[in-house]
């Protein structure tokens, strides 16, 4: 309950703290020093002149973008009495559930290590290191024996944990209640319904042009597309993060998407970033982690069999192996309710992130970025802003628990007949939709449609649109679903989403559903 | 919120167990109560000026703060007044938002000055039937300190002068008046140290002499 001005000064102080000593900071300092040689910088008005120089040369904009990025990942100002775990997750029972889930995953990993006789981490012998360096760009050609490795957990296991989440203070004894919930998630989180979503996602309404709808072949490009692309080019030229985010709400043109996403995420491919990537690569070559095998197996199973993604197999290995060693990712544990497990490597305490990354999340990005270090930094930023919430138990509105609940509520409120029918035949809708949502639909939609969906995730800084799409898919196939009589046939109706166009579905569900 | 509350200790107070109000016979009525009253009494004879009340929420939707204030004179009757009515702690009483958060109520948010407070009554409301119970935890009250005196000194002195009983005096001056005048003098010396002025310290003028070594209690 701090007043606004105190909150603001606290936020400013925190951001200044974080940006101090960053690469951008030293760059701006250097620029400011160098500009002193210029004739139009006068001693009497030194401060203003340097400031206006920084503004015209674009450095002020870069600083603005950096501040904007910090605002995205910053924790909200908190009460001084609140302990750190409360900041990550205010609800005690959720913290407990996350902790026991982590223990379970870790136990599974440890037992796999013991069973197979493979250490969690080991230093690679020199010969092996040399070999890996040589075939760094073609790891996909390897065919090692991975049959002994099984996944640490499947999405189904995670769903069971979410279903069993209970608030000990929640009264679920009432049978006849107006707010009876037919779905599987039993946690009373606050999720938005269609009237509120209409307000929040107003740029998606029927009268606003969208990429994914109004760039269709039937629609003349002069009606929307040409102008929209021109605006996009201006946004990129201006290098403004906030404008790029706003722009992305109506979709990003294919030719500009890579730059727009990098702008929104403020992922600049500066020398320190390239160096960081090279360091991680060196780490991969030096040490062999048990999770590497799991990543390898997962990529082999999913991406290499996929018609679109197999070309990126090598990229995927490079990115994911580096990602699993990136300690900068550990920063996001400040606001992630999960805790990174600690490992003991010969007496020295190291920290590793557990294998909770799903490879297909990287694959769509491969279409946009062909440079490994750039691809890596965009992927990492997307993970620490959004995707990690799909793998941890928290009360965040973008967390997987909220998304599941929102999906079920939307379906129950607006398609009650369908929900009831599916429940009766033992096909709870969440059991089908969960695997889509936990991957943000990656691997289920065609790539261009997936990228249009992810445009909106970035544009609205929220994963809610994933839950909306899941409900919209059920609405779209409602007629067929009403005819099925078993879970298996319901799954069959919803097995193939590759022909779906996401934006019309979302638009109709949000703005054309009768309330 | 002022950053100084980390140094200030909370006022020691007794928090009575919460009383849940029911309509009708408490034994037969199985419905959950939607109103709860928590009384927090300050030590007897030591009314406090409250700077801030902090607590941790546990599924309370709204809180009303009522204060029992006694005027400066000992004879003035104590009166109840409402400092804050129905402050929302949860955005939606049926859902989790804000249900386990930490909160502060600062004196500037109160509708009346929380000075000379003898007792605080917190009235908690939870209209939703979704929850089995609701309450507030870790309730703490922080005293208001005068801005021009050293915080540590006043805390130390207030601990020193914490007199609950009236000792048997025989011809000696009342300890309360003695200690309060010592307090005043001490505070003034601190002020003098921080604000070096050439103004005379008229208060301590004894026979026209400005020598501080000589203090008179008369």
XYZ file of C-alpha atoms in Angstrom:
733
model
C 0.000 0.000 0.000
C 2.768 2.412 -0.809
C 1.739 5.657 -2.322
C 2.456 6.083 -5.997
C 5.421 8.411 -5.761
C 7.300 6.094 -3.382
C 6.535 3.153 -5.614
C 7.831 5.079 -8.610
C 11.088 6.110 -6.952
C 11.621 2.549 -5.772
C 11.090 1.229 -9.294
C 13.455 3.825 -10.718
C 16.115 2.966 -8.150
C 15.828 -0.739 -8.932
C 16.128 -0.204 -12.679
C 19.120 2.113 -12.303
C 20.749 -0.520 -10.140
C 20.263 -3.184 -12.760
C 21.457 -1.111 -15.684
C 24.533 0.174 -13.913
C 27.636 -1.594 -15.136
C 25.833 -3.115 -18.082
C 27.331 -3.044 -21.541
C 24.884 -0.343 -22.562
C 25.991 1.796 -19.658
C 29.642 1.696 -20.710
C 28.715 2.337 -24.322
C 26.728 5.441 -23.449
C 29.517 6.691 -21.215
C 32.015 6.260 -24.003
C 29.746 8.058 -26.454
C 29.250 10.906 -24.022
C 33.024 11.253 -23.595
C 33.708 11.145 -27.313
C 31.075 13.711 -28.152
C 32.943 16.281 -26.078
C 35.227 16.768 -29.052
C 32.353 18.075 -31.108
C 32.217 21.834 -31.644
C 28.569 22.285 -30.743
C 29.060 21.009 -27.199
C 29.576 24.055 -25.030
C 30.942 24.115 -21.536
C 28.221 26.354 -20.108
C 25.419 24.096 -21.207
C 27.374 20.849 -21.056
C 24.670 18.705 -19.533
C 21.920 19.725 -21.968
C 24.209 19.527 -24.997
C 25.411 16.038 -24.185
C 21.841 14.978 -23.503
C 20.582 16.279 -26.825
C 23.505 14.642 -28.598
C 22.628 11.294 -27.071
C 19.051 11.842 -28.129
C 19.786 12.611 -31.767
C 22.339 9.840 -32.142
C 19.788 7.250 -30.986
C 21.401 6.343 -27.678
C 18.528 7.706 -25.645
C 16.208 5.390 -27.538
C 18.459 2.418 -26.758
C 18.357 3.361 -23.093
C 14.577 3.651 -23.260
C 14.386 0.174 -24.730
C 16.616 -1.208 -21.990
C 14.446 0.392 -19.302
C 11.343 -0.974 -21.010
C 12.832 -4.439 -20.947
C 13.642 -4.141 -17.232
C 10.068 -3.106 -16.499
C 8.905 -6.344 -18.084
C 10.980 -8.614 -15.928
C 10.931 -6.609 -12.749
C 9.087 -7.857 -9.722
C 6.291 -5.575 -8.575
C 7.259 -3.429 -5.570
C 6.649 -5.439 -2.504
C 5.976 -4.999 1.134
C 9.178 -4.859 3.210
C 7.882 -7.528 5.569
C 7.329 -9.985 2.734
C 9.974 -12.732 2.595
C 11.624 -13.461 -0.794
C 9.675 -16.643 -1.431
C 6.489 -14.636 -1.052
C 7.603 -12.336 -3.863
C 8.033 -15.269 -6.206
C 4.737 -16.821 -5.263
C 2.388 -15.372 -2.639
C 0.298 -18.487 -2.079
C 1.817 -20.907 0.377
C 0.126 -24.039 -0.958
C 1.377 -23.339 -4.483
C 4.928 -22.961 -3.239
C 4.607 -26.292 -1.511
C 3.251 -27.977 -4.621
C 6.048 -26.573 -6.773
C 8.681 -27.717 -4.259
C 7.379 -31.288 -4.161
C 7.100 -31.399 -7.964
C 10.715 -30.312 -8.238
C 11.764 -32.966 -5.758
C 10.000 -35.566 -7.838
C 11.696 -34.499 -11.063
C 15.061 -34.342 -9.386
C 14.597 -37.766 -7.850
C 13.747 -39.140 -11.263
C 16.847 -37.557 -12.735
C 19.072 -38.843 -9.950
C 17.699 -42.355 -10.159
C 18.150 -42.363 -13.919
C 21.729 -41.367 -13.389
C 22.311 -44.209 -10.927
C 20.426 -46.791 -12.974
C 22.228 -46.078 -16.192
C 25.561 -45.477 -14.505
C 25.816 -42.110 -16.247
C 27.001 -39.219 -14.069
C 24.897 -36.076 -13.904
C 27.873 -34.126 -15.118
C 31.336 -35.064 -16.175
C 34.279 -33.451 -17.816
C 34.788 -34.579 -21.386
C 38.142 -36.150 -22.225
C 40.272 -34.104 -24.631
C 39.703 -36.391 -27.594
C 35.952 -36.140 -27.204
C 36.143 -32.360 -26.879
C 38.024 -32.078 -30.141
C 35.523 -34.314 -31.861
C 32.587 -32.268 -30.662
C 34.184 -28.995 -31.745
C 34.615 -30.406 -35.241
C 31.077 -31.553 -35.627
C 29.447 -28.676 -33.726
C 27.487 -27.692 -36.786
C 26.258 -31.150 -37.621
C 25.328 -32.810 -34.389
C 22.201 -34.025 -36.104
C 24.156 -36.580 -38.101
C 25.088 -38.452 -34.963
C 23.177 -41.588 -34.171
C 24.090 -42.473 -30.596
C 22.260 -45.111 -28.627
C 19.660 -43.243 -26.652
C 17.258 -46.112 -26.077
C 18.101 -46.296 -22.390
C 17.146 -42.688 -21.801
C 13.566 -41.974 -21.100
C 11.997 -38.565 -20.515
C 12.153 -37.319 -16.965
C 8.458 -36.590 -17.029
C 5.637 -36.341 -19.518
C 3.113 -33.521 -19.794
C 0.514 -35.957 -18.455
C 2.357 -36.254 -15.140
C 2.519 -32.518 -14.808
C -1.194 -32.251 -15.545
C -1.966 -34.735 -12.775
C -0.048 -32.558 -10.329
C -2.009 -29.476 -11.416
C -5.306 -31.324 -11.096
C -4.451 -32.364 -7.555
C -3.703 -28.787 -6.455
C -5.941 -27.836 -3.570
C -6.233 -24.772 -1.449
C -6.582 -26.004 2.144
C -8.807 -23.038 2.954
C -11.168 -23.566 0.054
C -14.631 -24.818 0.844
C -15.482 -27.346 -1.817
C -18.169 -29.058 0.188
C -21.098 -27.401 -1.519
C -22.557 -29.644 -4.188
C -25.379 -27.459 -5.384
C -23.622 -24.247 -6.039
C -24.045 -21.653 -8.716
C -20.361 -21.615 -9.247
C -19.931 -25.372 -9.650
C -17.000 -26.036 -11.814
C -17.099 -28.953 -14.225
C -13.463 -28.889 -15.049
C -10.398 -30.493 -13.533
C -8.625 -27.478 -12.039
C -9.909 -26.853 -8.520
C -8.025 -23.704 -7.618
C -10.002 -20.444 -7.421
C -7.697 -18.167 -9.353
C -8.974 -14.998 -10.920
C -9.225 -15.472 -14.665
C -10.743 -13.149 -17.205
C -13.939 -13.835 -19.064
C -14.903 -12.696 -22.558
C -16.200 -9.200 -21.675
C -12.926 -8.376 -19.920
C -10.877 -10.027 -22.655
C -12.671 -7.911 -25.246
C -11.444 -4.794 -23.497
C -7.936 -6.038 -22.974
C -7.525 -7.373 -26.510
C -9.366 -4.587 -28.278
C -6.896 -4.526 -31.165
C -8.127 -7.977 -32.189
C -11.693 -6.884 -32.772
C -13.633 -7.423 -35.962
C -13.168 -3.899 -37.259
C -9.384 -3.704 -36.851
C -7.089 -5.027 -39.557
C -5.081 -8.111 -38.615
C -2.252 -10.016 -40.117
C -3.514 -13.536 -40.371
C -6.882 -12.322 -41.623
C -6.677 -9.184 -43.708
C -3.551 -10.210 -45.557
C -5.385 -13.100 -47.117
C -5.152 -13.543 -50.879
C -8.763 -12.481 -51.364
C -8.238 -9.135 -49.686
C -6.673 -6.428 -51.780
C -3.345 -5.393 -50.197
C -4.184 -1.705 -50.452
C -7.008 -2.169 -47.984
C -4.705 -2.956 -45.108
C -1.521 -4.860 -45.757
C 0.556 -2.302 -47.658
C -0.004 0.491 -45.182
C 0.565 -1.818 -42.265
C 3.916 -2.953 -43.622
C 4.958 0.671 -44.121
C 4.153 1.423 -40.503
C 6.165 -1.622 -39.509
C 9.185 -0.388 -41.424
C 8.957 2.935 -39.628
C 8.808 1.220 -36.246
C 11.925 -0.781 -37.060
C 13.723 2.342 -38.290
C 12.838 4.128 -35.058
C 14.172 1.210 -32.989
C 11.490 1.717 -30.378
C 10.709 -1.318 -28.174
C 7.414 -0.037 -26.870
C 6.135 0.865 -30.340
C 7.199 -2.541 -31.647
C 5.257 -4.268 -28.896
C 2.127 -2.270 -29.646
C 2.555 -2.938 -33.363
C 2.909 -6.665 -32.829
C -0.633 -6.881 -31.462
C -1.986 -6.827 -34.995
C 0.685 -9.201 -36.219
C 4.186 -8.833 -37.652
C 4.871 -8.953 -41.397
C 7.056 -11.940 -42.223
C 9.878 -9.819 -43.556
C 10.028 -7.631 -40.453
C 9.243 -10.168 -37.772
C 12.813 -11.080 -36.840
C 13.737 -7.463 -36.219
C 10.491 -6.610 -34.472
C 10.764 -9.527 -32.065
C 14.379 -8.702 -31.308
C 13.276 -5.113 -30.618
C 10.413 -6.115 -28.348
C 12.681 -8.436 -26.372
C 15.491 -5.887 -26.522
C 17.755 -8.660 -27.638
C 20.570 -6.817 -29.307
C 23.310 -8.944 -30.799
C 26.158 -7.031 -29.280
C 29.712 -8.366 -28.886
C 29.078 -9.320 -25.237
C 26.106 -11.448 -26.308
C 28.141 -13.203 -28.977
C 30.904 -13.755 -26.466
C 28.446 -15.127 -23.938
C 27.204 -17.604 -26.511
C 30.753 -18.662 -27.336
C 31.429 -19.181 -23.639
C 28.387 -21.377 -23.324
C 29.454 -23.314 -26.368
C 32.831 -23.867 -24.724
C 30.986 -25.103 -21.651
C 29.070 -27.610 -23.736
C 32.268 -28.919 -25.245
C 34.021 -29.194 -21.913
C 31.328 -30.857 -19.883
C 28.861 -33.528 -20.671
C 25.600 -33.327 -18.743
C 23.104 -36.119 -18.293
C 20.344 -33.794 -19.425
C 22.170 -33.376 -22.729
C 21.178 -36.909 -23.623
C 17.588 -36.171 -22.775
C 17.636 -33.046 -24.910
C 19.253 -34.954 -27.721
C 16.647 -37.698 -27.566
C 13.780 -35.248 -27.374
C 14.998 -33.282 -30.380
C 15.550 -36.444 -32.347
C 12.045 -37.651 -31.629
C 10.188 -34.470 -32.301
C 12.045 -32.144 -34.602
C 13.799 -34.586 -36.860
C 10.541 -36.288 -37.738
C 8.749 -33.060 -38.343
C 8.382 -31.922 -41.933
C 9.141 -28.335 -41.114
C 11.641 -28.513 -38.336
C 14.049 -31.215 -39.380
C 16.194 -28.694 -41.224
C 16.912 -26.974 -37.952
C 17.912 -30.040 -35.998
C 21.507 -28.918 -35.692
C 20.502 -25.440 -34.568
C 18.245 -26.898 -31.948
C 21.025 -28.925 -30.404
C 23.328 -25.942 -30.307
C 20.776 -23.674 -28.692
C 19.400 -26.120 -26.167
C 22.697 -27.514 -25.016
C 23.899 -23.983 -24.396
C 20.653 -23.024 -22.735
C 20.897 -25.791 -20.197
C 24.182 -24.317 -19.031
C 23.295 -20.652 -19.079
C 23.547 -19.205 -15.587
C 22.031 -15.932 -16.793
C 18.799 -17.894 -17.091
C 19.024 -18.438 -13.343
C 18.164 -14.758 -12.936
C 14.568 -15.486 -13.832
C 14.251 -17.666 -10.755
C 13.787 -14.420 -8.877
C 10.246 -14.335 -10.169
C 9.804 -17.973 -11.054
C 8.236 -19.943 -8.268
C 10.609 -22.793 -9.127
C 14.041 -23.144 -7.561
C 17.054 -24.368 -9.484
C 18.495 -27.564 -8.069
C 22.033 -27.361 -6.823
C 24.551 -29.917 -7.844
C 27.800 -30.829 -6.222
C 30.643 -31.271 -8.636
C 33.535 -32.656 -6.636
C 32.889 -30.520 -3.625
C 32.199 -27.304 -5.517
C 28.622 -26.234 -5.537
C 27.307 -25.517 -8.999
C 23.820 -24.706 -10.133
C 22.119 -26.381 -13.009
C 18.793 -25.884 -14.481
C 16.774 -29.020 -14.639
C 15.640 -30.367 -17.985
C 12.325 -28.579 -18.137
C 12.716 -27.136 -21.571
C 10.704 -28.458 -24.465
C 12.741 -28.312 -27.671
C 9.939 -27.424 -30.055
C 9.785 -24.022 -28.468
C 13.031 -23.194 -30.193
C 12.237 -24.634 -33.570
C 9.858 -21.905 -34.792
C 12.478 -19.321 -33.971
C 14.873 -21.047 -36.353
C 12.751 -19.751 -39.182
C 13.528 -16.217 -38.147
C 17.156 -16.184 -37.128
C 19.985 -17.904 -38.897
C 22.780 -16.787 -36.635
C 23.180 -19.074 -33.618
C 24.048 -16.369 -31.115
C 21.127 -14.178 -32.206
C 18.765 -17.127 -32.231
C 20.014 -18.077 -28.817
C 19.518 -14.669 -27.259
C 15.965 -14.300 -28.620
C 15.060 -17.791 -27.441
C 16.512 -17.179 -24.020
C 14.648 -13.900 -23.600
C 11.367 -15.476 -24.688
C 11.908 -18.285 -22.234
C 12.641 -16.104 -19.253
C 9.735 -13.813 -20.021
C 6.980 -16.211 -20.958
C 7.636 -19.869 -21.529
C 9.009 -20.719 -18.119
C 5.552 -20.042 -16.718
C 4.277 -23.051 -18.604
C 6.478 -25.386 -16.619
C 6.117 -24.163 -13.060
C 3.279 -24.055 -10.572
C 2.327 -20.491 -9.711
C -0.655 -18.187 -9.324
C 0.511 -15.835 -12.069
C -2.167 -14.924 -14.644
C 0.163 -16.202 -17.365
C 1.030 -19.352 -15.441
C -0.073 -22.767 -16.660
C -2.554 -23.166 -13.774
C -4.360 -19.931 -14.688
C -4.320 -20.834 -18.378
C -5.878 -24.232 -17.710
C -8.514 -22.714 -15.480
C -9.259 -19.961 -17.981
C -9.649 -22.504 -20.783
C -12.089 -24.566 -18.728
C -14.077 -21.547 -17.581
C -14.361 -20.114 -21.093
C -15.564 -23.449 -22.387
C -18.035 -24.020 -19.567
C -19.453 -20.503 -19.794
C -19.813 -20.260 -23.547
C -20.122 -23.854 -24.742
C -21.863 -25.554 -21.812
C -23.560 -28.224 -23.912
C -20.275 -29.280 -25.442
C -18.467 -29.317 -22.103
C -21.204 -31.341 -20.475
C -21.267 -33.838 -23.314
C -17.501 -34.320 -23.263
C -17.548 -34.746 -19.517
C -20.231 -37.392 -19.782
C -18.238 -39.493 -22.236
C -15.149 -39.259 -20.043
C -13.304 -36.827 -22.288
C -12.483 -33.900 -20.026
C -11.520 -31.096 -22.429
C -8.407 -30.141 -20.478
C -6.918 -33.585 -20.989
C -6.890 -32.886 -24.702
C -6.009 -29.189 -24.637
C -3.229 -29.390 -22.040
C -0.573 -30.652 -24.396
C -1.274 -27.734 -26.754
C -1.107 -25.077 -24.049
C 1.989 -26.375 -22.272
C 3.896 -25.954 -25.539
C 2.181 -22.722 -26.540
C 0.873 -24.706 -29.539
C 4.356 -25.282 -30.886
C 4.379 -28.492 -32.886
C 0.613 -28.500 -33.408
C -0.020 -25.521 -35.668
C 1.623 -24.807 -38.967
C 4.622 -22.555 -38.489
C 3.245 -19.389 -40.032
C 0.139 -19.646 -37.854
C 2.236 -20.336 -34.784
C 4.311 -17.251 -35.416
C 1.147 -15.157 -35.749
C 0.030 -16.478 -32.361
C 3.382 -15.727 -30.784
C 3.212 -12.195 -32.236
C 0.235 -11.652 -29.957
C 1.923 -13.234 -26.956
C 4.705 -10.701 -27.348
C 2.358 -7.857 -28.195
C 0.134 -8.340 -25.152
C 2.902 -9.578 -22.841
C 0.744 -12.466 -21.738
C 0.095 -16.105 -22.510
C -3.676 -15.704 -22.074
C -4.186 -15.807 -25.820
C -3.033 -19.453 -25.724
C -5.961 -20.374 -23.466
C -8.336 -18.376 -25.671
C -7.129 -20.196 -28.762
C -7.565 -23.572 -27.093
C -11.191 -22.724 -26.291
C -11.683 -21.334 -29.799
C -10.460 -24.597 -31.339
C -13.047 -26.541 -29.354
C -15.702 -24.038 -30.439
C -14.674 -24.489 -34.051
C -14.913 -28.278 -33.945
C -17.945 -28.293 -31.641
C -20.309 -29.938 -34.102
C -18.022 -32.905 -34.679
C -17.260 -33.180 -30.998
C -20.931 -33.380 -30.076
C -21.153 -36.578 -32.097
C -18.276 -38.480 -30.544
C -18.830 -41.050 -27.838
C -15.376 -41.677 -26.385
C -12.173 -39.943 -25.370
C -10.287 -41.616 -28.193
C -12.637 -40.304 -30.864
C -12.607 -36.825 -29.279
C -8.810 -36.904 -29.485
C -9.062 -37.981 -33.107
C -11.287 -35.015 -33.985
C -8.724 -32.677 -32.452
C -5.606 -34.520 -33.536
C -4.710 -32.433 -36.542
C -4.557 -28.658 -36.056
C -2.163 -28.000 -38.877
C -4.812 -26.575 -41.183
C -6.256 -24.126 -38.659
C -6.049 -20.366 -39.090
C -5.579 -18.984 -35.613
C -6.537 -15.337 -35.922
C -10.046 -15.842 -37.349
C -10.708 -18.420 -34.617
C -9.571 -16.096 -31.845
C -11.393 -13.134 -33.308
C -14.678 -14.977 -33.690
C -14.465 -16.500 -30.241
C -13.722 -13.216 -28.538
C -15.825 -10.817 -30.535
C -18.575 -12.804 -32.190
C -19.687 -14.993 -29.288
C -23.086 -14.027 -27.984
C -22.929 -13.071 -24.334
C 6.126 4.200 3.287
C 8.849 5.718 5.385
C 12.000 3.695 5.396
C 12.471 4.280 9.064
C 10.126 1.579 10.268
C 12.889 -0.978 10.134
C 14.555 0.793 13.021
C 11.391 1.482 14.937
C 10.204 -1.351 17.027
C 6.585 -2.298 16.951
C 4.508 -1.255 19.901
C 3.947 -4.151 22.246
C 0.265 -4.829 22.266
C -2.093 -7.637 23.086
C -4.009 -9.135 20.230
C -7.167 -10.760 21.429
C -8.337 -13.912 19.669
C -10.667 -13.179 16.751
C -14.372 -13.286 17.430
C -16.541 -14.493 14.590
C -19.994 -12.987 14.638
C -22.997 -15.140 13.976
C -26.682 -14.527 13.665
C -28.730 -16.672 15.950
C -27.598 -19.674 17.912
C -23.929 -20.345 17.355
C -24.197 -24.043 18.035
C -26.885 -24.956 15.567
C -25.932 -22.541 12.856
C -23.518 -24.278 10.489
C -23.047 -21.408 8.102
C -19.702 -19.730 8.016
C -19.435 -16.358 9.581
C -18.704 -13.479 7.278
C -17.604 -10.984 9.903
C -14.810 -11.212 12.403
C -13.638 -8.746 15.024
C -10.062 -8.570 16.239
C -9.309 -6.305 19.181
C -5.798 -5.050 19.671
C -5.209 -3.309 22.980
C -2.219 -1.177 23.747
C -0.587 -1.316 27.174
C -2.702 0.282 29.852
C -1.942 3.897 30.607
C 0.198 4.245 27.526
C -1.842 5.537 24.653
C 0.165 5.568 21.462
C 0.278 7.632 18.338
C 0.185 5.154 15.514
C 2.332 5.560 12.432
C 1.467 2.358 10.672
C -0.347 -0.936 11.054
C 1.095 -3.890 9.134
C -0.294 -7.382 8.785
C -0.417 -10.436 6.571
C -3.752 -11.246 5.051
C -5.352 -14.656 5.167
C -8.396 -14.582 2.924
C -9.974 -11.435 4.383
C -11.790 -9.422 1.744
C -12.335 -6.077 3.517
C -11.025 -4.568 6.708
C -12.425 -1.698 8.744
C -10.234 -0.017 11.338
C -11.802 1.565 14.394
C -9.829 3.383 17.041
C -10.566 4.008 20.696
C -8.960 7.310 21.459
C -8.604 9.003 24.793
C -8.050 12.735 24.833
C -4.797 14.100 26.263
C -6.234 14.726 29.719
C -6.640 11.609 31.835
C -10.205 12.454 32.688
C -11.441 12.794 29.109
C -13.687 9.866 28.113
C -12.427 7.489 25.483
C -14.307 7.557 22.187
C -14.516 5.146 19.291
C -14.089 6.446 15.774
C -13.656 4.891 12.357
C -10.240 5.379 10.816
C -10.774 3.384 7.654
C -13.870 1.735 6.312
C -13.952 -1.388 4.147
C -10.455 -1.271 2.733
C -10.379 -3.952 0.023
C -7.624 -6.506 0.483
C -8.765 -8.903 -2.207
C -9.728 -7.734 -5.706
C -12.409 -10.375 -5.877
C -13.592 -12.001 -2.628
C -14.107 -15.316 -4.439
C -10.641 -15.642 -5.958
C -7.084 -15.806 -4.747
C -5.812 -12.355 -5.684
C -4.380 -10.635 -2.587
C -5.472 -13.461 -0.287
C -2.085 -14.015 1.344
C -0.400 -10.674 0.737
C 1.323 -8.353 3.174
C -0.285 -4.953 3.757
C 0.406 -1.689 5.533
C -2.058 0.947 6.642
C -0.303 4.230 7.098
C -1.596 7.066 9.241
C -1.987 9.223 6.141
C -4.546 6.773 4.806
C -6.689 7.092 7.912
C -9.602 9.457 8.089
C -8.828 10.548 11.636
C -5.532 11.202 13.375
C -4.511 7.975 15.137
C -3.170 9.772 18.178
C -3.668 8.851 21.829
C -5.006 5.516 20.754
C -5.870 3.107 23.541
C -7.274 0.272 21.539
C -7.675 -0.711 17.903
C -10.538 -2.779 16.574
C -10.152 -4.489 13.218
C -13.398 -5.591 11.649
C -12.786 -8.196 8.980
C -15.311 -9.088 6.341
C -15.343 -12.012 3.933
C -18.653 -12.204 2.102
C -17.695 -15.177 -0.081
C -18.681 -18.657 1.036
C -15.733 -20.092 -0.884
C -13.402 -20.025 2.106
C -13.424 -22.055 5.269
C -11.901 -19.349 7.410
C -10.353 -15.914 7.216
C -8.202 -13.784 9.480
C -5.220 -11.482 9.658
C -1.810 -12.618 10.776
C 1.314 -10.955 12.104
C -0.501 -7.784 13.125
C 2.001 -5.139 14.157
C 1.633 -1.487 15.082
C 4.363 1.030 14.714
C 4.408 4.206 16.795
C 4.537 7.657 15.335
C 7.718 9.493 16.153
C 8.128 13.252 16.221
C 10.271 14.258 13.264
C 12.594 16.573 15.208
C 13.771 14.217 17.916
C 16.293 11.425 17.648
C 14.452 8.166 17.207
C 16.821 6.054 19.226
C 16.806 8.428 22.145
C 13.044 8.602 22.394
C 12.741 4.829 22.122
C 15.311 4.321 24.832
C 13.743 6.888 27.069
C 10.268 5.516 26.539
C 11.510 2.107 27.586
C 13.112 3.633 30.642
C 10.000 5.456 31.667
C 7.642 2.521 31.200
C 5.936 2.635 34.582
C 2.841 0.557 34.962
C 2.330 0.745 38.667
C 2.395 3.833 40.804
C 5.134 3.280 43.382
C 4.670 4.382 46.936
C 5.902 7.914 47.066
C 6.820 9.551 50.310
C 7.549 13.162 49.880
C 9.372 12.536 46.646
C 8.344 14.253 43.460
C 6.148 12.293 41.050
C 8.406 10.124 38.846
C 6.310 10.893 35.797
C 6.876 14.627 36.005
C 10.544 14.176 36.813
C 11.121 11.845 33.912
C 9.168 13.981 31.487
C 11.215 17.021 32.328
C 14.414 15.019 31.949
C 13.140 13.903 28.566
C 12.515 17.442 27.515
C 15.924 18.578 28.605
C 17.672 15.697 26.931
C 15.789 16.307 23.696
C 16.772 19.937 23.805
C 20.443 19.118 24.258
C 20.269 16.868 21.219
C 18.630 19.648 19.269
C 21.374 21.983 20.386
C 24.026 19.632 19.183
C 22.507 19.355 15.732
C 21.517 22.976 15.324
C 24.347 25.058 16.539
C 22.875 28.470 16.979
C 23.855 31.476 18.923
C 20.392 31.814 20.392
C 20.245 31.653 24.123
C 18.922 28.630 25.870
C 16.596 30.622 27.976
C 15.122 27.529 29.571
C 18.325 26.657 31.348
C 19.149 30.172 32.374
C 20.088 30.052 36.032
C 20.919 33.305 37.669
C 21.929 34.779 34.320
C 24.603 32.114 33.823
C 24.782 30.208 30.489
C 26.951 27.433 31.804
C 25.273 24.149 30.900
C 27.051 22.334 33.677
C 24.621 23.788 36.077
C 21.125 22.412 35.753
C 18.343 23.221 38.025
C 15.342 21.069 38.514
C 13.215 23.824 39.821
